[in-house]
Amino acid sequence: MESLVLEGLVEAIIFKSEDTGYTVAKITANKELITIVGVMPLLQEGQQIEVKGKFIQHKQFGRQFSVEEYKEKLPSSSKEIEKYLSTGIIRGIGPVTAKKIVKAFGKDTLDILDNHIERLKEVEGIGEKKFNIIYESYIETKDLKDIMIFFQKHGITVNQCLKIYKKFGADSINKVSTNPYILNEEISGIGFLTADKIAKEFGVEDTSSFRIQSGIRYVLNNFSAMGNTYMPKDKLIQECQKVLAVSRDIVEENIYNCVLEEKLKIEKIKDIEAVYSLPYYYCELGVTNKIITLCIENFQTINTDVEFEVSTFEKKNNIKFAPSQKEAILGAFENGIEIITGGPGTGKTTIIKCIIEIYENSGMKVLLAAPTGRAAKRMSESTGREAKTIHRLLEMGVSDDENSFFGKGEGEPLEADVIIIDEASMIDIMLMNSLLKAIKLGTRVIIVGDVDQLPSVGPGNVLRDLINSKFINVVRLKEIFRQGKESMIIVNAHKINNGEMPYLNKKGGDFFFDARDEVENILSTILDLVNRRLPSFNSKWSKIWDIQVLSPTRKGLLGVDNLNNEIQAILNPSSKDKKEKQVRDIVFREGDKVMQIKNNYSLEWHRIGGDGENKGVGVFNGDMGYIETIDEERKVLSVVFDDERRVIYEFMFLDELELAYAITIHKSQGSEFKVVVMPTFMGSAFLMNRNILYTGITRAKELVVVVGNQRSLQYMVNNTNNMERYSSLKERIMDITIDKNMIE
């Protein structure tokens, strides 16, 4: 059947998906009311349009016209132009202003808008302010229309078109036509495969070096996103062959060309040819050099009797340090760098307090920092001194082209005698490199963390690599500190870490096991715990803010995606008083608990509580808050993080948010919750392991409830399978220090 062309007036829009642009509308054509369906993101009521397509018979909705192509037919008479502008298609022009404009320019109105828009200022009631609103909207509508029409032919969603326009502006089509792979590299949500499909439509050949090298970068970046700083060459070649469907020789040739052009690095690590993206390669080198330099550098000795100061602190606080704790404190005064590692209840906080006091009593300046806002907040509360996030300590800013930078670095180092970093297991190689760059020689560095927790979300295995390099003074805290002896959370965390089953349901304890076999029973128990049992056990606990569900996995009945939907339906159900916004499969609702899932260095925030600057930039992976308002008209949503910072999100960036009634254990790193509820069940060996279980239960301050069967709990305790991380920091430090006999 041949395609037909219809011309008509859009009478009503029945349905429009904001994400895909799929639209159902009624038009009057040939004096008949016809239902049209298809991707028409810019369709508005009152438009005169021309559509090309075919009539189809829908099982449920009957006869419809399926649109293949459509374009707007601009009105020609004064009356039609007025009607067209009155629809609100241009911000700042409503029915009254439309009437005035058409009265002034008649049939030439659209030509004036296209070619002499500044003449609108001649119209009564259009001052400078209103003109600017109209001008921006008209230019945007015009450019965006072309961009939408161009990209939608290639399967790009409306939301993605908006992101492309925001990134590249009016030059979007030209930029992408020149290099389609820029979409994968610059626009979140567009993968390599989509960019590759568009490149093929533009005539880019399968074996073009342009395509192959983009594919290599894509595979390498994906591997880095899993926590690796390099990829074994053989593994990279195999993966590229799968993605690009070309021979091994072609991939290998392009890898070497990238190396020759200094786009990649290859080095031999443990008999493996390791391929690095440049940022991670130079970060590893930077961290290696600075760590070694700080360790061997002369630092200012302090004229004080540290042993005496320690015993004074013990008396004042009515405590007695265990041998390993005392060793950690003394080591902080004898070494340029020291690492203190230990699980919960081993007294890390008290040790930090003691070290700070002794240094401050000697008139030395101490800076405190942690990788996340929550961890910094906890550090401040426990020490009674200001602790900053590492990003804030380094004075992170954003340049005009939206790239982030640090104000502090080699040229302008941090002014301090001692820097103490907490929750160091969360620090990735990039952040560690930026931090070390800003530390001047002679400054002491004390790194505190729990090496048995999960490694950082970003690439690298920094804390573990530094410890295993055997070059830095490391103190392992083994003894459970006196205050923690009563806590079964702490006792069980250490038992799990040692490969032993935890104590279950000791009377009056803070660690409970609720035995359930079926997955459906585990789910209904978790929902009942969150909504009824736990709040009635302790009425001070907030259902939303104090009780946190943690799961090892995203998918399945007990994965966080499903748990979030189920808990949201109970704790924050749909209501006519609450606005909603659907993005992908998620419904965001006013009052929802949410989490940022990627680092965004350019998002602005304004302080509404707590101490510190009134405004700043940067919202980070793992930050949690709640949705305050949803504004459909302005297409924005506001989130308040930690009751302190308000952030305005444009709708197109909502793919950076997720519901957070339930979160993965990976995402919970560095956070603490009053109550943790956690399912155990049989799943992937890489997810159902000791490391995950240990990290999950150590997030709880007051109570842990594990729901599941003992068999799966036993499996997790016994399973030491972790995803191997490819990182070479340890090897680099060892190579240099052993070669030069520096360890002596």
Coordinates of C-alpha atoms in Angstrom, one line a residue, residues 164-492:
I164 CA 22.4 17.0 22.4
Y165 CA 21.0 20.5 21.9
K166 CA 22.0 21.6 25.4
K167 CA 25.5 20.3 24.8
F168 CA 26.2 21.4 21.2
G169 CA 23.6 24.1 20.6
A170 CA 22.6 25.2 17.1
D171 CA 25.7 23.4 15.7
S172 CA 24.5 19.9 16.9
I173 CA 23.7 18.5 13.4
N174 CA 27.1 19.6 12.0
K175 CA 29.0 18.3 15.0
V176 CA 27.4 14.8 15.0
S177 CA 27.6 14.5 11.2
T178 CA 31.4 15.1 11.4
N179 CA 31.8 12.6 14.2
P180 CA 28.8 10.5 15.2
Y181 CA 30.8 8.8 18.0
I182 CA 30.8 12.0 19.9
L183 CA 27.3 11.1 21.0
N184 CA 28.5 8.1 22.9
E185 CA 31.4 10.0 24.5
E186 CA 29.5 13.2 25.4
I187 CA 25.8 12.4 25.9
S188 CA 24.7 10.3 28.8
G189 CA 22.2 7.6 27.9
I190 CA 23.5 7.2 24.3
G191 CA 25.6 4.1 24.0
F192 CA 28.3 3.2 21.4
L193 CA 25.9 0.9 19.6
T194 CA 23.4 3.8 18.9
A195 CA 26.2 6.1 17.8
D196 CA 27.6 3.2 15.6
K197 CA 24.2 2.7 13.9
I198 CA 24.0 6.4 13.1
A199 CA 27.6 6.3 11.8
K200 CA 26.7 3.5 9.4
E201 CA 23.7 5.5 8.1
F202 CA 26.2 8.3 7.5
G203 CA 28.3 5.9 5.5
V204 CA 31.2 5.2 7.9
E205 CA 32.8 1.9 6.9
D206 CA 33.0 -1.1 9.3
T207 CA 36.8 -1.2 9.1
S208 CA 37.4 2.6 9.3
S209 CA 40.0 3.5 11.9
F210 CA 37.6 6.1 13.1
R211 CA 35.0 3.5 14.0
I212 CA 37.5 0.9 15.4
Q213 CA 39.2 3.4 17.7
S214 CA 35.9 4.7 19.0
G215 CA 35.0 1.0 19.7
I216 CA 38.3 0.4 21.6
R217 CA 37.7 3.5 23.7
Y218 CA 34.1 2.3 24.4
V219 CA 35.2 -1.2 25.6
L220 CA 38.1 0.2 27.6
N221 CA 35.8 2.8 29.3
N222 CA 33.2 0.2 30.2
F223 CA 35.9 -1.9 31.8
S224 CA 37.1 1.1 33.8
A225 CA 33.6 1.8 34.9
M226 CA 33.7 -1.7 36.6
G227 CA 36.6 -0.5 38.8
N228 CA 39.7 -1.3 36.7
T229 CA 42.5 1.0 35.8
Y230 CA 43.7 -1.1 32.9
M231 CA 42.5 -4.0 30.7
P232 CA 44.6 -7.0 29.6
K233 CA 45.3 -6.6 25.9
D234 CA 43.9 -10.0 25.0
K235 CA 40.7 -9.4 26.9
L236 CA 40.3 -6.0 25.1
I237 CA 40.8 -7.5 21.7
Q238 CA 38.3 -10.3 22.3
E239 CA 35.7 -7.8 23.6
C240 CA 36.3 -5.4 20.6
Q241 CA 35.9 -8.3 18.2
K242 CA 32.4 -9.1 19.7
V243 CA 31.3 -5.4 19.7
L244 CA 32.7 -4.4 16.3
A245 CA 32.5 -7.7 14.4
V246 CA 35.9 -7.3 12.8
S247 CA 39.1 -9.4 12.7
R248 CA 41.6 -9.6 15.5
D249 CA 44.3 -8.1 13.3
I250 CA 42.3 -5.0 12.6
V251 CA 41.6 -4.4 16.4
E252 CA 45.3 -5.1 17.3
E253 CA 46.6 -2.7 14.5
N254 CA 44.3 0.1 15.8
I255 CA 45.3 -0.5 19.4
Y256 CA 48.9 0.0 18.4
N257 CA 48.1 3.1 16.3
C258 CA 46.3 4.6 19.3
V259 CA 49.5 4.0 21.4
L260 CA 51.7 5.6 18.6
E261 CA 49.3 8.6 18.6
E262 CA 49.6 8.7 22.4
K263 CA 45.9 8.1 22.9
L264 CA 46.5 4.9 24.9
K265 CA 49.4 3.4 26.9
I266 CA 50.6 -0.2 27.0
E267 CA 52.8 -1.6 29.8
K268 CA 53.8 -5.1 31.0
I269 CA 52.2 -5.8 34.4
K270 CA 52.7 -9.2 36.0
D271 CA 53.4 -10.8 32.5
I272 CA 50.2 -9.2 31.2
E273 CA 50.2 -6.6 28.4
A274 CA 48.1 -4.0 30.1
V275 CA 46.2 -1.3 28.1
Y276 CA 45.4 2.0 29.9
S277 CA 43.3 5.0 29.1
L278 CA 45.6 8.0 29.6
P279 CA 43.9 9.5 32.7
Y280 CA 44.2 6.3 34.7
Y281 CA 47.8 5.6 33.6
Y282 CA 49.0 9.1 34.6
C283 CA 47.0 9.0 37.9
E284 CA 48.7 5.7 38.9
L285 CA 52.1 7.2 38.1
G286 CA 51.2 10.4 40.0
V287 CA 50.0 8.5 43.1
T288 CA 53.1 6.2 43.0
N289 CA 55.6 9.1 42.8
K290 CA 53.9 11.3 45.5
I291 CA 53.4 8.4 48.0
I292 CA 57.1 7.5 47.8
T293 CA 58.2 11.1 48.0
L294 CA 56.0 11.8 51.0
C295 CA 57.2 8.7 52.8
I296 CA 60.9 9.5 52.5
E297 CA 60.6 13.3 52.8
N298 CA 61.8 15.0 56.0
F299 CA 58.9 16.2 58.0
Q300 CA 58.8 18.5 61.0
T301 CA 59.5 16.7 64.3
I302 CA 57.4 17.7 67.2
N303 CA 59.0 18.6 70.5
T304 CA 56.6 16.8 72.7
D305 CA 56.5 13.6 74.7
V306 CA 53.9 11.6 72.7
E307 CA 53.7 8.7 75.2
F308 CA 52.9 11.2 78.0
E309 CA 50.2 13.0 75.8
V310 CA 48.6 9.6 75.1
S311 CA 48.3 8.7 78.8
T312 CA 46.9 12.2 79.5
F313 CA 44.2 11.6 76.8
E314 CA 43.4 8.2 78.3
K315 CA 42.9 9.6 81.8
K316 CA 40.8 12.6 80.5
N317 CA 38.5 10.2 78.6
N318 CA 38.6 7.4 81.1
I319 CA 39.8 4.8 78.5
K320 CA 42.7 2.5 78.0
F321 CA 44.1 2.0 74.5
A322 CA 44.8 -1.5 73.3
P323 CA 48.4 -2.2 72.1
S324 CA 47.5 -1.9 68.4
Q325 CA 45.6 1.4 69.0
K326 CA 48.6 2.8 70.9
E327 CA 50.9 1.7 68.0
A328 CA 48.6 3.5 65.5
I329 CA 48.8 6.8 67.5
L330 CA 52.6 6.7 68.0
G331 CA 53.1 5.8 64.3
A332 CA 51.2 8.9 63.3
F333 CA 54.1 10.9 64.8
E334 CA 57.0 8.8 63.5
N335 CA 56.0 8.4 59.8
G336 CA 55.4 10.7 56.9
I337 CA 52.4 8.6 55.8
E338 CA 50.6 6.1 58.0
I339 CA 47.6 3.8 57.2
I340 CA 45.3 2.8 60.0
T341 CA 42.8 0.0 59.1
G342 CA 40.3 -1.8 61.1
G343 CA 36.6 -2.9 61.2
P344 CA 33.8 -1.4 63.2
G345 CA 34.3 -0.9 67.0
T346 CA 38.1 -1.0 66.8
G347 CA 38.3 2.6 67.9
K348 CA 39.4 4.4 64.7
T349 CA 37.4 7.5 65.7
T350 CA 39.0 7.7 69.2
I351 CA 42.4 7.2 67.7
I352 CA 41.8 10.1 65.3
K353 CA 40.7 12.3 68.1
C354 CA 43.8 11.6 70.2
I355 CA 46.1 12.2 67.2
I356 CA 44.4 15.6 66.5
E357 CA 44.6 16.7 70.1
I358 CA 48.3 16.0 70.4
Y359 CA 49.1 17.7 67.1
E360 CA 47.0 20.7 68.0
N361 CA 48.6 21.0 71.5
S362 CA 51.9 21.3 69.6
G363 CA 50.5 24.3 67.6
M364 CA 50.2 22.3 64.3
K365 CA 47.5 22.7 61.8
V366 CA 45.3 19.6 61.1
L367 CA 42.9 19.2 58.2
L368 CA 40.2 16.5 58.1
A369 CA 38.5 15.1 55.0
A370 CA 36.4 12.2 53.7
P371 CA 35.3 11.1 50.2
T372 CA 31.5 11.7 50.7
G373 CA 29.4 14.4 52.3
R374 CA 27.9 11.8 54.7
A375 CA 31.3 10.5 55.8
A376 CA 32.6 14.1 56.3
K377 CA 29.5 14.9 58.4
R378 CA 30.1 11.9 60.6
M379 CA 33.8 12.8 61.0
S380 CA 32.8 16.3 62.0
E381 CA 30.3 15.0 64.6
S382 CA 32.7 12.5 66.1
T383 CA 35.8 14.8 66.3
G384 CA 34.1 18.1 67.1
R385 CA 36.1 19.8 64.3
E386 CA 35.2 20.7 60.7
A387 CA 35.7 17.9 58.2
K388 CA 35.2 18.6 54.5
T389 CA 34.6 16.3 51.5
I390 CA 37.8 15.9 49.6
H391 CA 36.2 17.8 46.7
R392 CA 35.5 20.7 48.9
L393 CA 38.9 20.6 50.5
L394 CA 40.4 20.8 47.1
E395 CA 38.1 23.7 46.2
M396 CA 36.4 22.1 43.3
G397 CA 34.9 24.5 40.7
V398 CA 33.5 24.3 37.2
S399 CA 34.8 26.1 34.2
D400 CA 32.7 27.8 31.5
D401 CA 32.8 24.7 29.3
E402 CA 31.4 22.7 32.3
N403 CA 34.6 20.8 33.0
S404 CA 35.5 20.5 36.7
F405 CA 38.8 21.6 38.1
F406 CA 40.4 21.8 41.6
G407 CA 41.6 25.2 43.0
K408 CA 44.1 23.4 45.1
G409 CA 47.0 21.5 43.5
E410 CA 50.7 21.6 42.9
G411 CA 50.6 25.4 42.2
E412 CA 48.5 26.1 45.3
P413 CA 48.9 23.3 47.8
L414 CA 46.9 22.8 51.0
E415 CA 48.2 24.7 54.0
A416 CA 48.5 22.1 56.8
D417 CA 51.0 20.2 58.9
V418 CA 48.8 17.1 59.1
I419 CA 46.0 15.8 56.8
I420 CA 43.8 13.0 58.1
I421 CA 41.6 11.2 55.5
D422 CA 38.8 8.9 56.7
E423 CA 36.8 6.2 54.9
A424 CA 39.7 5.7 52.5
S425 CA 38.4 2.4 51.0
M426 CA 36.1 4.6 48.9
I427 CA 38.8 6.7 47.3
D428 CA 39.4 5.9 43.7
I429 CA 42.7 6.5 41.8
M430 CA 41.6 9.8 40.2
L431 CA 40.5 11.4 43.5
M432 CA 43.6 10.1 45.3
N433 CA 45.9 11.6 42.6
S434 CA 44.1 15.0 42.9
L435 CA 44.4 14.9 46.7
L436 CA 48.1 14.0 46.7
K437 CA 48.9 16.6 44.1
A438 CA 47.6 19.3 46.6
I439 CA 49.7 18.0 49.5
K440 CA 53.1 19.8 49.9
L441 CA 56.2 17.9 50.9
G442 CA 56.8 17.7 54.6
T443 CA 53.0 17.4 55.4
R444 CA 52.1 14.2 57.3
V445 CA 49.3 12.1 55.9
I446 CA 47.2 9.7 57.9
I447 CA 44.9 7.5 55.9
V448 CA 42.1 5.7 57.9
G449 CA 39.7 3.1 56.5
D450 CA 38.4 -0.5 56.6
V451 CA 40.2 -2.5 53.9
D452 CA 37.7 -5.3 54.2
Q453 CA 34.9 -3.2 52.9
L454 CA 34.1 -3.1 49.2
P455 CA 36.5 -1.1 47.1
S456 CA 35.7 2.3 45.5
V457 CA 33.0 2.7 43.0
G458 CA 35.5 4.4 40.6
P459 CA 38.6 2.7 39.1
G460 CA 41.4 1.5 41.3
N461 CA 41.9 -0.5 44.5
V462 CA 43.8 2.3 46.2
L463 CA 43.7 1.4 49.9
R464 CA 44.3 -2.3 49.4
D465 CA 47.1 -1.6 46.9
L466 CA 48.8 0.9 49.3
I467 CA 48.6 -1.6 52.1
N468 CA 49.9 -4.5 50.0
S469 CA 52.8 -2.5 48.6
K470 CA 54.5 -3.0 52.0
F471 CA 56.1 0.4 51.8
I472 CA 53.9 2.5 54.0
N473 CA 53.6 2.0 57.7
V474 CA 50.3 0.1 58.2
V475 CA 48.6 -0.6 61.6
R476 CA 45.8 -3.2 61.6
L477 CA 43.4 -2.7 64.5
K478 CA 42.3 -6.1 65.7
E479 CA 40.9 -5.6 69.2
I480 CA 37.3 -4.7 69.5
F481 CA 37.2 -1.5 71.6
R482 CA 35.5 -1.6 75.0
Q483 CA 32.5 0.4 74.0
G484 CA 31.6 -2.0 71.2
K485 CA 31.7 -5.2 73.2
E486 CA 27.9 -5.2 73.8
S487 CA 27.1 -4.7 70.1
M488 CA 26.2 -7.9 68.2
I489 CA 26.5 -5.9 65.0
I490 CA 30.2 -5.4 65.7
V491 CA 30.8 -8.9 67.1
N492 CA 29.1 -10.5 64.1

